[in-house]
PDB file of C-alpha atoms and ligand atoms in Angstrom:
ATOM      1  CA  UNK A  24     -61.531 -84.955 -32.504  1.00 88.00           C
ATOM      2  CA  UNK A  25     -62.899 -82.037 -30.510  1.00 96.00           C
ATOM      3  CA  UNK A  26     -63.892 -78.522 -31.501  1.00 96.00           C
ATOM      4  CA  UNK A  27     -60.441 -77.097 -30.884  1.00 97.00           C
ATOM      5  CA  UNK A  28     -58.721 -79.799 -32.966  1.00 97.00           C
ATOM      6  CA  UNK A  29     -61.177 -79.241 -35.782  1.00 97.00           C
ATOM      7  CA  UNK A  30     -60.622 -75.499 -35.727  1.00 98.00           C
ATOM      8  CA  UNK A  31     -56.843 -75.941 -35.556  1.00 98.00           C
ATOM      9  CA  UNK A  32     -57.101 -77.884 -38.808  1.00 97.00           C
ATOM     10  CA  UNK A  33     -58.516 -74.733 -40.423  1.00 97.00           C
ATOM     11  CA  UNK A  34     -55.225 -73.068 -39.530  1.00 98.00           C
ATOM     12  CA  UNK A  35     -52.521 -75.759 -39.729  1.00 98.00           C
ATOM     13  CA  UNK A  36     -52.586 -77.712 -42.977  1.00 96.00           C
ATOM     14  CA  UNK A  37     -53.597 -81.324 -42.262  1.00 95.00           C
ATOM     15  CA  UNK A  38     -50.957 -82.809 -44.555  1.00 96.00           C
ATOM     16  CA  UNK A  39     -47.913 -80.724 -43.638  1.00 98.00           C
ATOM     17  CA  UNK A  40     -48.843 -79.575 -40.123  1.00 98.00           C
ATOM     18  CA  UNK A  41     -47.653 -76.134 -41.208  1.00 98.00           C
ATOM     19  CA  UNK A  42     -49.408 -72.922 -42.111  1.00 98.00           C
ATOM     20  CA  UNK A  43     -49.164 -69.847 -44.286  1.00 98.00           C
ATOM     21  CA  UNK A  44     -51.101 -67.197 -42.398  1.00 98.00           C
ATOM     22  CA  UNK A  45     -51.313 -63.697 -43.842  1.00 98.00           C
ATOM     23  CA  UNK A  46     -51.616 -60.924 -41.271  1.00 98.00           C
ATOM     24  CA  UNK A  47     -53.611 -57.846 -42.241  1.00 98.00           C
ATOM     25  CA  UNK A  48     -54.258 -56.559 -38.711  1.00 98.00           C
ATOM     26  CA  UNK A  49     -51.813 -53.651 -38.894  1.00 98.00           C
ATOM     27  CA  UNK A  50     -54.385 -50.912 -39.581  1.00 98.00           C
ATOM     28  CA  UNK A  51     -55.744 -51.090 -36.023  1.00 98.00           C
ATOM     29  CA  UNK A  52     -52.567 -49.395 -34.780  1.00 97.00           C
ATOM     30  CA  UNK A  53     -50.753 -48.065 -37.831  1.00 97.00           C
ATOM     31  CA  UNK A  54     -53.618 -46.941 -40.060  1.00 98.00           C
ATOM     32  CA  UNK A  55     -53.948 -47.497 -43.808  1.00 98.00           C
ATOM     33  CA  UNK A  56     -50.379 -48.397 -44.698  1.00 97.00           C
ATOM     34  CA  UNK A  57     -48.905 -49.164 -48.118  1.00 97.00           C
ATOM     35  CA  UNK A  58     -50.166 -52.542 -49.307  1.00 97.00           C
ATOM     36  CA  UNK A  59     -53.396 -52.518 -47.325  1.00 98.00           C
ATOM     37  CA  UNK A  60     -54.913 -49.135 -48.220  1.00 98.00           C
ATOM     38  CA  UNK A  61     -57.539 -50.924 -50.298  1.00 98.00           C
ATOM     39  CA  UNK A  62     -57.497 -53.896 -47.964  1.00 98.00           C
ATOM     40  CA  UNK A  63     -60.509 -55.633 -49.559  1.00 98.00           C
ATOM     41  CA  UNK A  64     -58.609 -55.770 -52.864  1.00 97.00           C
ATOM     42  CA  UNK A  65     -55.397 -56.961 -51.202  1.00 98.00           C
ATOM     43  CA  UNK A  66     -57.292 -59.790 -49.518  1.00 98.00           C
ATOM     44  CA  UNK A  67     -59.209 -60.675 -52.686  1.00 97.00           C
ATOM     45  CA  UNK A  68     -56.105 -60.739 -54.923  1.00 97.00           C
ATOM     46  CA  UNK A  69     -53.942 -62.716 -52.505  1.00 98.00           C
ATOM     47  CA  UNK A  70     -56.670 -65.150 -51.543  1.00 98.00           C
ATOM     48  CA  UNK A  71     -57.377 -65.849 -55.217  1.00 97.00           C
ATOM     49  CA  UNK A  72     -53.922 -67.495 -55.454  1.00 97.00           C
ATOM     50  CA  UNK A  73     -55.223 -70.355 -53.309  1.00 97.00           C
ATOM     51  CA  UNK A  74     -51.977 -70.243 -51.344  1.00 98.00           C
ATOM     52  CA  UNK A  75     -53.251 -68.677 -48.116  1.00 98.00           C
ATOM     53  CA  UNK A  76     -54.206 -71.162 -45.382  1.00 98.00           C
ATOM     54  CA  UNK A  77     -55.559 -68.568 -43.005  1.00 98.00           C
ATOM     55  CA  UNK A  78     -55.888 -64.820 -42.368  1.00 98.00           C
ATOM     56  CA  UNK A  79     -55.314 -62.727 -39.240  1.00 98.00           C
ATOM     57  CA  UNK A  80     -57.515 -59.643 -39.059  1.00 98.00           C
ATOM     58  CA  UNK A  81     -59.643 -57.433 -36.821  1.00 98.00           C
ATOM     59  CA  UNK A  82     -63.413 -57.652 -36.558  1.00 98.00           C
ATOM     60  CA  UNK A  83     -63.844 -54.416 -38.528  1.00 98.00           C
ATOM     61  CA  UNK A  84     -61.950 -55.714 -41.534  1.00 98.00           C
ATOM     62  CA  UNK A  85     -63.599 -59.139 -41.266  1.00 98.00           C
ATOM     63  CA  UNK A  86     -67.033 -57.547 -41.259  1.00 98.00           C
ATOM     64  CA  UNK A  87     -66.581 -54.957 -43.984  1.00 98.00           C
ATOM     65  CA  UNK A  88     -63.638 -55.918 -46.189  1.00 98.00           C
ATOM     66  CA  UNK A  89     -63.317 -59.692 -46.179  1.00 98.00           C
ATOM     67  CA  UNK A  90     -64.671 -61.382 -49.287  1.00 96.00           C
ATOM     68  CA  UNK A  91     -62.185 -64.160 -50.031  1.00 95.00           C
ATOM     69  CA  UNK A  92     -62.156 -66.192 -53.224  1.00 89.00           C
ATOM     70  CA  UNK A  93     -61.804 -69.487 -51.351  1.00 92.00           C
ATOM     71  CA  UNK A  94     -62.596 -70.754 -47.875  1.00 95.00           C
ATOM     72  CA  UNK A  95     -59.525 -69.879 -45.811  1.00 98.00           C
ATOM     73  CA  UNK A  96     -59.320 -69.973 -42.028  1.00 98.00           C
ATOM     74  CA  UNK A  97     -59.588 -66.749 -40.051  1.00 98.00           C
ATOM     75  CA  UNK A  98     -57.948 -65.766 -36.784  1.00 98.00           C
ATOM     76  CA  UNK A  99     -59.635 -62.825 -35.128  1.00 98.00           C
ATOM     77  CA  UNK A 100     -57.248 -60.237 -33.672  1.00 98.00           C
ATOM     78  CA  UNK A 101     -58.852 -59.694 -30.270  1.00 98.00           C
ATOM     79  CA  UNK A 102     -56.439 -57.289 -28.616  1.00 98.00           C
ATOM     80  CA  UNK A 103     -55.766 -53.655 -29.481  1.00 98.00           C
ATOM     81  CA  UNK A 104     -56.731 -50.207 -28.273  1.00 98.00           C
ATOM     82  CA  UNK A 105     -53.419 -48.433 -28.889  1.00 97.00           C
ATOM     83  CA  UNK A 106     -52.058 -46.574 -31.914  1.00 97.00           C
ATOM     84  CA  UNK A 107     -48.795 -45.002 -33.038  1.00 96.00           C
ATOM     85  CA  UNK A 108     -50.345 -41.624 -32.195  1.00 97.00           C
ATOM     86  CA  UNK A 109     -50.787 -42.572 -28.546  1.00 96.00           C
ATOM     87  CA  UNK A 110     -48.294 -42.782 -25.692  1.00 94.00           C
ATOM     88  CA  UNK A 111     -47.571 -46.522 -25.806  1.00 94.00           C
ATOM     89  CA  UNK A 112     -48.327 -49.141 -28.441  1.00 95.00           C
ATOM     90  CA  UNK A 113     -47.932 -51.886 -25.853  1.00 96.00           C
ATOM     91  CA  UNK A 114     -50.935 -50.769 -23.814  1.00 97.00           C
ATOM     92  CA  UNK A 115     -53.316 -53.225 -25.441  1.00 98.00           C
ATOM     93  CA  UNK A 116     -56.570 -54.525 -23.999  1.00 98.00           C
ATOM     94  CA  UNK A 117     -59.198 -56.994 -25.165  1.00 98.00           C
ATOM     95  CA  UNK A 118     -61.214 -55.875 -28.201  1.00 98.00           C
ATOM     96  CA  UNK A 119     -63.386 -58.938 -28.878  1.00 98.00           C
ATOM     97  CA  UNK A 120     -64.617 -61.915 -26.884  1.00 97.00           C
ATOM     98  CA  UNK A 121     -65.148 -65.595 -27.613  1.00 98.00           C
ATOM     99  CA  UNK A 122     -68.884 -65.287 -28.067  1.00 97.00           C
ATOM    100  CA  UNK A 123     -68.346 -62.574 -30.663  1.00 98.00           C
ATOM    101  CA  UNK A 124     -65.728 -64.738 -32.391  1.00 98.00           C
ATOM    102  CA  UNK A 125     -68.201 -67.618 -32.601  1.00 98.00           C
ATOM    103  CA  UNK A 126     -70.938 -65.329 -33.875  1.00 98.00           C
ATOM    104  CA  UNK A 127     -68.603 -64.040 -36.568  1.00 98.00           C
ATOM    105  CA  UNK A 128     -67.719 -67.628 -37.484  1.00 98.00           C
ATOM    106  CA  UNK A 129     -63.945 -67.290 -37.193  1.00 98.00           C
ATOM    107  CA  UNK A 130     -61.680 -70.201 -36.301  1.00 98.00           C
ATOM    108  CA  UNK A 131     -59.447 -68.786 -33.560  1.00 98.00           C
ATOM    109  CA  UNK A 132     -58.598 -65.661 -31.592  1.00 98.00           C
ATOM    110  CA  UNK A 133     -55.296 -63.809 -31.155  1.00 99.00           C
ATOM    111  CA  UNK A 134     -53.914 -61.550 -28.473  1.00 98.00           C
ATOM    112  CA  UNK A 135     -50.511 -59.956 -27.908  1.00 98.00           C
ATOM    113  CA  UNK A 136     -48.375 -60.030 -24.760  1.00 98.00           C
ATOM    114  CA  UNK A 137     -45.501 -57.550 -24.719  1.00 97.00           C
ATOM    115  CA  UNK A 138     -42.662 -59.254 -22.886  1.00 96.00           C
ATOM    116  CA  UNK A 139     -40.365 -56.913 -20.953  1.00 94.00           C
ATOM    117  CA  UNK A 140     -42.539 -53.858 -21.616  1.00 94.00           C
ATOM    118  CA  UNK A 141     -44.254 -51.611 -19.083  1.00 94.00           C
ATOM    119  CA  UNK A 142     -47.497 -53.473 -19.847  1.00 97.00           C
ATOM    120  CA  UNK A 143     -46.063 -56.973 -19.623  1.00 97.00           C
ATOM    121  CA  UNK A 144     -48.258 -57.880 -16.645  1.00 98.00           C
ATOM    122  CA  UNK A 145     -51.521 -56.519 -18.089  1.00 98.00           C
ATOM    123  CA  UNK A 146     -50.995 -58.074 -21.501  1.00 98.00           C
ATOM    124  CA  UNK A 147     -49.988 -61.469 -20.074  1.00 98.00           C
ATOM    125  CA  UNK A 148     -53.001 -61.527 -17.776  1.00 98.00           C
ATOM    126  CA  UNK A 149     -55.048 -60.569 -20.846  1.00 98.00           C
ATOM    127  CA  UNK A 150     -53.602 -63.575 -22.683  1.00 98.00           C
ATOM    128  CA  UNK A 151     -54.338 -65.919 -19.782  1.00 98.00           C
ATOM    129  CA  UNK A 152     -57.907 -64.632 -19.473  1.00 98.00           C
ATOM    130  CA  UNK A 153     -58.530 -64.921 -23.186  1.00 98.00           C
ATOM    131  CA  UNK A 154     -57.165 -68.485 -23.058  1.00 98.00           C
ATOM    132  CA  UNK A 155     -59.698 -69.293 -20.324  1.00 98.00           C
ATOM    133  CA  UNK A 156     -62.502 -67.854 -22.463  1.00 98.00           C
ATOM    134  CA  UNK A 157     -61.306 -69.693 -25.570  1.00 98.00           C
ATOM    135  CA  UNK A 158     -61.165 -73.001 -23.678  1.00 98.00           C
ATOM    136  CA  UNK A 159     -64.808 -72.680 -22.717  1.00 97.00           C
ATOM    137  CA  UNK A 160     -65.694 -72.655 -26.424  1.00 97.00           C
ATOM    138  CA  UNK A 161     -62.931 -74.870 -27.837  1.00 98.00           C
ATOM    139  CA  UNK A 162     -61.486 -71.925 -29.751  1.00 98.00           C
ATOM    140  CA  UNK A 163     -57.727 -72.001 -30.374  1.00 98.00           C
ATOM    141  CA  UNK A 164     -55.737 -68.996 -29.181  1.00 98.00           C
ATOM    142  CA  UNK A 165     -52.814 -67.527 -31.108  1.00 99.00           C
ATOM    143  CA  UNK A 166     -50.455 -65.900 -28.623  1.00 98.00           C
ATOM    144  CA  UNK A 167     -48.525 -63.085 -30.240  1.00 98.00           C
ATOM    145  CA  UNK A 168     -45.293 -62.313 -28.444  1.00 98.00           C
ATOM    146  CA  UNK A 169     -44.372 -58.669 -28.933  1.00 95.00           C
ATOM    147  CA  UNK A 170     -41.572 -56.683 -27.346  1.00 91.00           C
ATOM    148  CA  UNK A 171     -42.413 -53.009 -27.514  1.00 80.00           C
ATOM    149  CA  UNK A 172     -39.997 -50.247 -28.496  1.00 77.00           C
ATOM    150  CA  UNK A 173     -37.973 -50.492 -25.321  1.00 76.00           C
ATOM    151  CA  UNK A 174     -36.878 -54.040 -26.153  1.00 80.00           C
ATOM    152  CA  UNK A 175     -36.663 -53.709 -29.936  1.00 82.00           C
ATOM    153  CA  UNK A 176     -33.000 -54.787 -29.818  1.00 87.00           C
ATOM    154  CA  UNK A 177     -34.041 -58.148 -28.325  1.00 91.00           C
ATOM    155  CA  UNK A 178     -35.858 -59.287 -31.494  1.00 92.00           C
ATOM    156  CA  UNK A 179     -32.940 -61.480 -32.520  1.00 93.00           C
ATOM    157  CA  UNK A 180     -31.956 -62.583 -29.020  1.00 96.00           C
ATOM    158  CA  UNK A 181     -32.853 -66.300 -28.854  1.00 97.00           C
ATOM    159  CA  UNK A 182     -32.872 -66.395 -25.068  1.00 96.00           C
ATOM    160  CA  UNK A 183     -35.290 -63.491 -24.829  1.00 96.00           C
ATOM    161  CA  UNK A 184     -37.537 -64.773 -27.613  1.00 97.00           C
ATOM    162  CA  UNK A 185     -37.467 -68.273 -26.086  1.00 98.00           C
ATOM    163  CA  UNK A 186     -38.589 -66.748 -22.798  1.00 97.00           C
ATOM    164  CA  UNK A 187     -41.477 -64.999 -24.534  1.00 98.00           C
ATOM    165  CA  UNK A 188     -42.584 -68.078 -26.479  1.00 98.00           C
ATOM    166  CA  UNK A 189     -42.539 -70.286 -23.386  1.00 98.00           C
ATOM    167  CA  UNK A 190     -44.330 -67.690 -21.274  1.00 98.00           C
ATOM    168  CA  UNK A 191     -47.044 -67.328 -23.941  1.00 98.00           C
ATOM    169  CA  UNK A 192     -47.617 -71.084 -24.008  1.00 98.00           C
ATOM    170  CA  UNK A 193     -47.681 -71.231 -20.204  1.00 98.00           C
ATOM    171  CA  UNK A 194     -50.384 -68.554 -20.210  1.00 98.00           C
ATOM    172  CA  UNK A 195     -52.566 -70.752 -22.409  1.00 98.00           C
ATOM    173  CA  UNK A 196     -51.802 -69.959 -26.056  1.00 98.00           C
ATOM    174  CA  UNK A 197     -52.242 -72.887 -28.459  1.00 98.00           C
ATOM    175  CA  UNK A 198     -49.920 -71.437 -31.116  1.00 98.00           C
ATOM    176  CA  UNK A 199     -47.184 -68.832 -30.632  1.00 98.00           C
ATOM    177  CA  UNK A 200     -46.298 -66.154 -33.133  1.00 98.00           C
ATOM    178  CA  UNK A 201     -42.992 -64.405 -32.540  1.00 97.00           C
ATOM    179  CA  UNK A 202     -39.804 -63.148 -34.171  1.00 96.00           C
ATOM    180  CA  UNK A 203     -37.248 -65.180 -36.065  1.00 97.00           C
ATOM    181  CA  UNK A 204     -33.957 -64.914 -34.203  1.00 96.00           C
ATOM    182  CA  UNK A 205     -31.679 -66.129 -37.036  1.00 95.00           C
ATOM    183  CA  UNK A 206     -29.362 -67.920 -34.607  1.00 96.00           C
ATOM    184  CA  UNK A 207     -30.564 -70.691 -32.283  1.00 98.00           C
ATOM    185  CA  UNK A 208     -34.190 -70.522 -33.365  1.00 98.00           C
ATOM    186  CA  UNK A 209     -34.363 -74.274 -32.727  1.00 98.00           C
ATOM    187  CA  UNK A 210     -33.905 -73.458 -29.029  1.00 98.00           C
ATOM    188  CA  UNK A 211     -36.916 -71.131 -29.126  1.00 98.00           C
ATOM    189  CA  UNK A 212     -38.967 -73.979 -30.615  1.00 98.00           C
ATOM    190  CA  UNK A 213     -37.519 -76.650 -28.304  1.00 98.00           C
ATOM    191  CA  UNK A 214     -38.623 -74.815 -25.179  1.00 98.00           C
ATOM    192  CA  UNK A 215     -42.146 -74.120 -26.376  1.00 98.00           C
ATOM    193  CA  UNK A 216     -44.708 -76.929 -26.051  1.00 98.00           C
ATOM    194  CA  UNK A 217     -47.007 -75.533 -28.761  1.00 98.00           C
ATOM    195  CA  UNK A 218     -46.331 -74.758 -32.458  1.00 98.00           C
ATOM    196  CA  UNK A 219     -44.246 -71.639 -33.109  1.00 98.00           C
ATOM    197  CA  UNK A 220     -44.801 -69.462 -36.174  1.00 98.00           C
ATOM    198  CA  UNK A 221     -42.870 -66.375 -37.201  1.00 98.00           C
ATOM    199  CA  UNK A 222     -43.950 -62.796 -37.816  1.00 94.00           C
ATOM    200  CA  UNK A 223     -42.121 -60.908 -40.517  1.00 88.00           C
ATOM    201  CA  UNK A 224     -41.512 -57.522 -38.991  1.00 81.00           C
ATOM    202  CA  UNK A 225     -40.812 -54.505 -41.215  1.00 82.00           C
ATOM    203  CA  UNK A 226     -40.229 -55.202 -44.901  1.00 86.00           C
ATOM    204  CA  UNK A 227     -36.975 -57.043 -45.715  1.00 92.00           C
ATOM    205  CA  UNK A 228     -34.764 -55.391 -48.336  1.00 94.00           C
ATOM    206  CA  UNK A 229     -35.523 -58.013 -51.003  1.00 96.00           C
ATOM    207  CA  UNK A 230     -37.928 -60.881 -51.607  1.00 97.00           C
ATOM    208  CA  UNK A 231     -34.942 -63.204 -51.459  1.00 97.00           C
ATOM    209  CA  UNK A 232     -34.248 -62.012 -47.897  1.00 97.00           C
ATOM    210  CA  UNK A 233     -37.870 -62.869 -47.043  1.00 97.00           C
ATOM    211  CA  UNK A 234     -37.448 -66.367 -48.490  1.00 98.00           C
ATOM    212  CA  UNK A 235     -34.173 -66.799 -46.580  1.00 97.00           C
ATOM    213  CA  UNK A 236     -35.835 -65.774 -43.321  1.00 97.00           C
ATOM    214  CA  UNK A 237     -38.762 -68.164 -43.773  1.00 98.00           C
ATOM    215  CA  UNK A 238     -36.520 -71.060 -44.814  1.00 98.00           C
ATOM    216  CA  UNK A 239     -34.253 -70.517 -41.798  1.00 97.00           C
ATOM    217  CA  UNK A 240     -37.237 -70.469 -39.461  1.00 98.00           C
ATOM    218  CA  UNK A 241     -38.659 -73.684 -40.944  1.00 98.00           C
ATOM    219  CA  UNK A 242     -35.273 -75.371 -40.602  1.00 98.00           C
ATOM    220  CA  UNK A 243     -35.316 -74.333 -36.941  1.00 98.00           C
ATOM    221  CA  UNK A 244     -38.699 -76.006 -36.457  1.00 98.00           C
ATOM    222  CA  UNK A 245     -41.152 -73.151 -37.079  1.00 98.00           C
ATOM    223  CA  UNK A 246     -44.541 -74.386 -38.248  1.00 98.00           C
ATOM    224  CA  UNK A 247     -44.990 -71.536 -40.696  1.00 98.00           C
ATOM    225  CA  UNK A 248     -45.555 -67.801 -40.824  1.00 98.00           C
ATOM    226  CA  UNK A 249     -48.049 -65.229 -39.650  1.00 98.00           C
ATOM    227  CA  UNK A 250     -46.678 -62.527 -41.889  1.00 96.00           C
ATOM    228  CA  UNK A 251     -47.870 -59.286 -43.412  1.00 97.00           C
ATOM    229  CA  UNK A 252     -45.644 -56.536 -44.770  1.00 97.00           C
ATOM    230  CA  UNK A 253     -43.037 -58.771 -46.371  1.00 96.00           C
ATOM    231  CA  UNK A 254     -45.756 -60.245 -48.564  1.00 97.00           C
ATOM    232  CA  UNK A 255     -48.204 -57.442 -49.320  1.00 97.00           C
ATOM    233  CA  UNK A 256     -45.528 -54.727 -49.561  1.00 96.00           C
ATOM    234  CA  UNK A 257     -43.483 -56.849 -51.973  1.00 96.00           C
ATOM    235  CA  UNK A 258     -43.363 -55.539 -55.567  1.00 96.00           C
ATOM    236  CA  UNK A 259     -44.683 -58.992 -56.602  1.00 97.00           C
ATOM    237  CA  UNK A 260     -46.986 -60.184 -53.795  1.00 97.00           C
ATOM    238  CA  UNK A 261     -48.786 -62.982 -55.642  1.00 97.00           C
ATOM    239  CA  UNK A 262     -45.581 -64.390 -57.152  1.00 98.00           C
ATOM    240  CA  UNK A 263     -43.883 -64.235 -53.763  1.00 98.00           C
ATOM    241  CA  UNK A 264     -46.814 -66.014 -52.173  1.00 98.00           C
ATOM    242  CA  UNK A 265     -46.310 -69.019 -54.480  1.00 98.00           C
ATOM    243  CA  UNK A 266     -42.627 -69.163 -53.522  1.00 98.00           C
ATOM    244  CA  UNK A 267     -43.431 -68.901 -49.808  1.00 98.00           C
ATOM    245  CA  UNK A 268     -46.028 -71.658 -50.205  1.00 98.00           C
ATOM    246  CA  UNK A 269     -43.320 -73.784 -51.861  1.00 98.00           C
ATOM    247  CA  UNK A 270     -41.056 -73.348 -48.837  1.00 98.00           C
ATOM    248  CA  UNK A 271     -43.767 -74.039 -46.287  1.00 98.00           C
ATOM    249  CA  UNK A 272     -45.792 -76.818 -47.874  1.00 98.00           C
ATOM    250  CA  UNK A 273     -43.682 -78.283 -50.684  1.00 98.00           C
ATOM    251  CA  UNK A 274     -40.332 -78.576 -48.906  1.00 97.00           C
ATOM    252  CA  UNK A 275     -38.579 -76.330 -51.429  1.00 98.00           C
ATOM    253  CA  UNK A 276     -35.194 -74.860 -50.588  1.00 98.00           C
ATOM    254  CA  UNK A 277     -34.443 -71.169 -51.098  1.00 98.00           C
ATOM    255  CA  UNK A 278     -32.955 -71.721 -54.570  1.00 98.00           C
ATOM    256  CA  UNK A 279     -36.032 -73.600 -55.780  1.00 98.00           C
ATOM    257  CA  UNK A 280     -38.373 -71.045 -54.242  1.00 98.00           C
ATOM    258  CA  UNK A 281     -36.380 -68.165 -55.798  1.00 98.00           C
ATOM    259  CA  UNK A 282     -36.582 -69.843 -59.214  1.00 98.00           C
ATOM    260  CA  UNK A 283     -40.328 -70.243 -58.821  1.00 98.00           C
ATOM    261  CA  UNK A 284     -40.571 -66.574 -57.859  1.00 98.00           C
ATOM    262  CA  UNK A 285     -38.705 -65.556 -61.024  1.00 98.00           C
ATOM    263  CA  UNK A 286     -40.904 -67.806 -63.187  1.00 97.00           C
ATOM    264  CA  UNK A 287     -44.059 -66.334 -61.681  1.00 97.00           C
ATOM    265  CA  UNK A 288     -42.778 -62.779 -62.151  1.00 96.00           C
ATOM    266  CA  UNK A 289     -41.861 -63.481 -65.786  1.00 96.00           C
ATOM    267  CA  UNK A 290     -45.271 -65.017 -66.438  1.00 94.00           C
ATOM    268  CA  UNK A 291     -47.184 -62.076 -64.973  1.00 87.00           C
TER     269      UNK A 291
HETATM  270  C1  5RP B   6     -49.436 -56.135 -36.339  1.00 86.01           C
HETATM  271  C2  5RP B   6     -49.117 -57.550 -36.045  1.00 86.01           C
HETATM  272  C3  5RP B   6     -48.878 -58.399 -37.222  1.00 86.01           C
HETATM  273  O1  5RP B   6     -49.822 -59.404 -37.248  1.00 86.01           O
HETATM  274  C4  5RP B   6     -47.528 -59.035 -37.213  1.00 86.01           C
HETATM  275  O2  5RP B   6     -46.527 -58.180 -36.831  1.00 86.01           O
HETATM  276  C5  5RP B   6     -47.231 -59.727 -38.543  1.00 86.01           C
HETATM  277  O3  5RP B   6     -47.087 -58.832 -39.555  1.00 86.01           O
HETATM  278  P1  5RP B   6     -45.669 -58.399 -40.114  1.00 86.01           P
HETATM  279  O4  5RP B   6     -45.138 -59.612 -40.831  1.00 86.01           O
HETATM  280  O5  5RP B   6     -45.945 -57.268 -41.046  1.00 86.01           O
HETATM  281  O6  5RP B   6     -44.791 -58.012 -38.942  1.00 86.01           O
HETATM  282  O7  5RP B   6     -49.102 -58.013 -34.929  1.00 86.01           O
HETATM  283  O8  5RP B   6     -50.135 -55.580 -35.304  1.00 86.01           O
END
């Protein structure tokens, strides 16, 4: 066991090898959006369910709004510097370093590379450099594979997403977070030597669609989710969280998870 393995166990559940990571890092680019306006409350309420393995957040939120009920893992979002008000959301740079991450006491760092975008080169070099820094301190690195507006239509293209996942791993990421392609997601996973987890993207129409997406990804070999809006913008976030946990850690199918969701909604 080394430091990185130990920290990875704060992210990936030791028994299942999977993880339910809730992302609340959206405010750095999108501002106070529905579901995370009072972000301290969102974190408190969702963490109190005991279903969250780990959180993904920026240093600002970690410092001033993170007071979890339990002892979940934390991945520090360490790239940013671009907002929806600016010219290009893909122009991200490093916003925190490994020493800062260790001082804060988080378990891993995360950075985004925008494959196929104008800033592909800069963001990939950023990922490689952060991986070098993380290795010096045995900190795991979550490599987020983004696309940027120009390639939005490639989100469900397995070849393109497989390229991104592989490239992220080759640049030193220990876990990849990317989009669920629906078809051939197993090929995305097969070509990536490190665990692949899925992001949710904008809110699905229904909670059942969210469960379907997560189940499909797990069947394709995903090791879990790093998801935000589909959970905390749901009309029933805590109930949904139990159902998602059932899919990820209790091998439930969509029908069983949907029944659990209904039970939890009825009981609330
Ligand atoms: C926002 C992110 C998010 O972490 C990521 O997209 C996951 O959240 P969602 O499920 O809402 O897409 O990178 O900057």
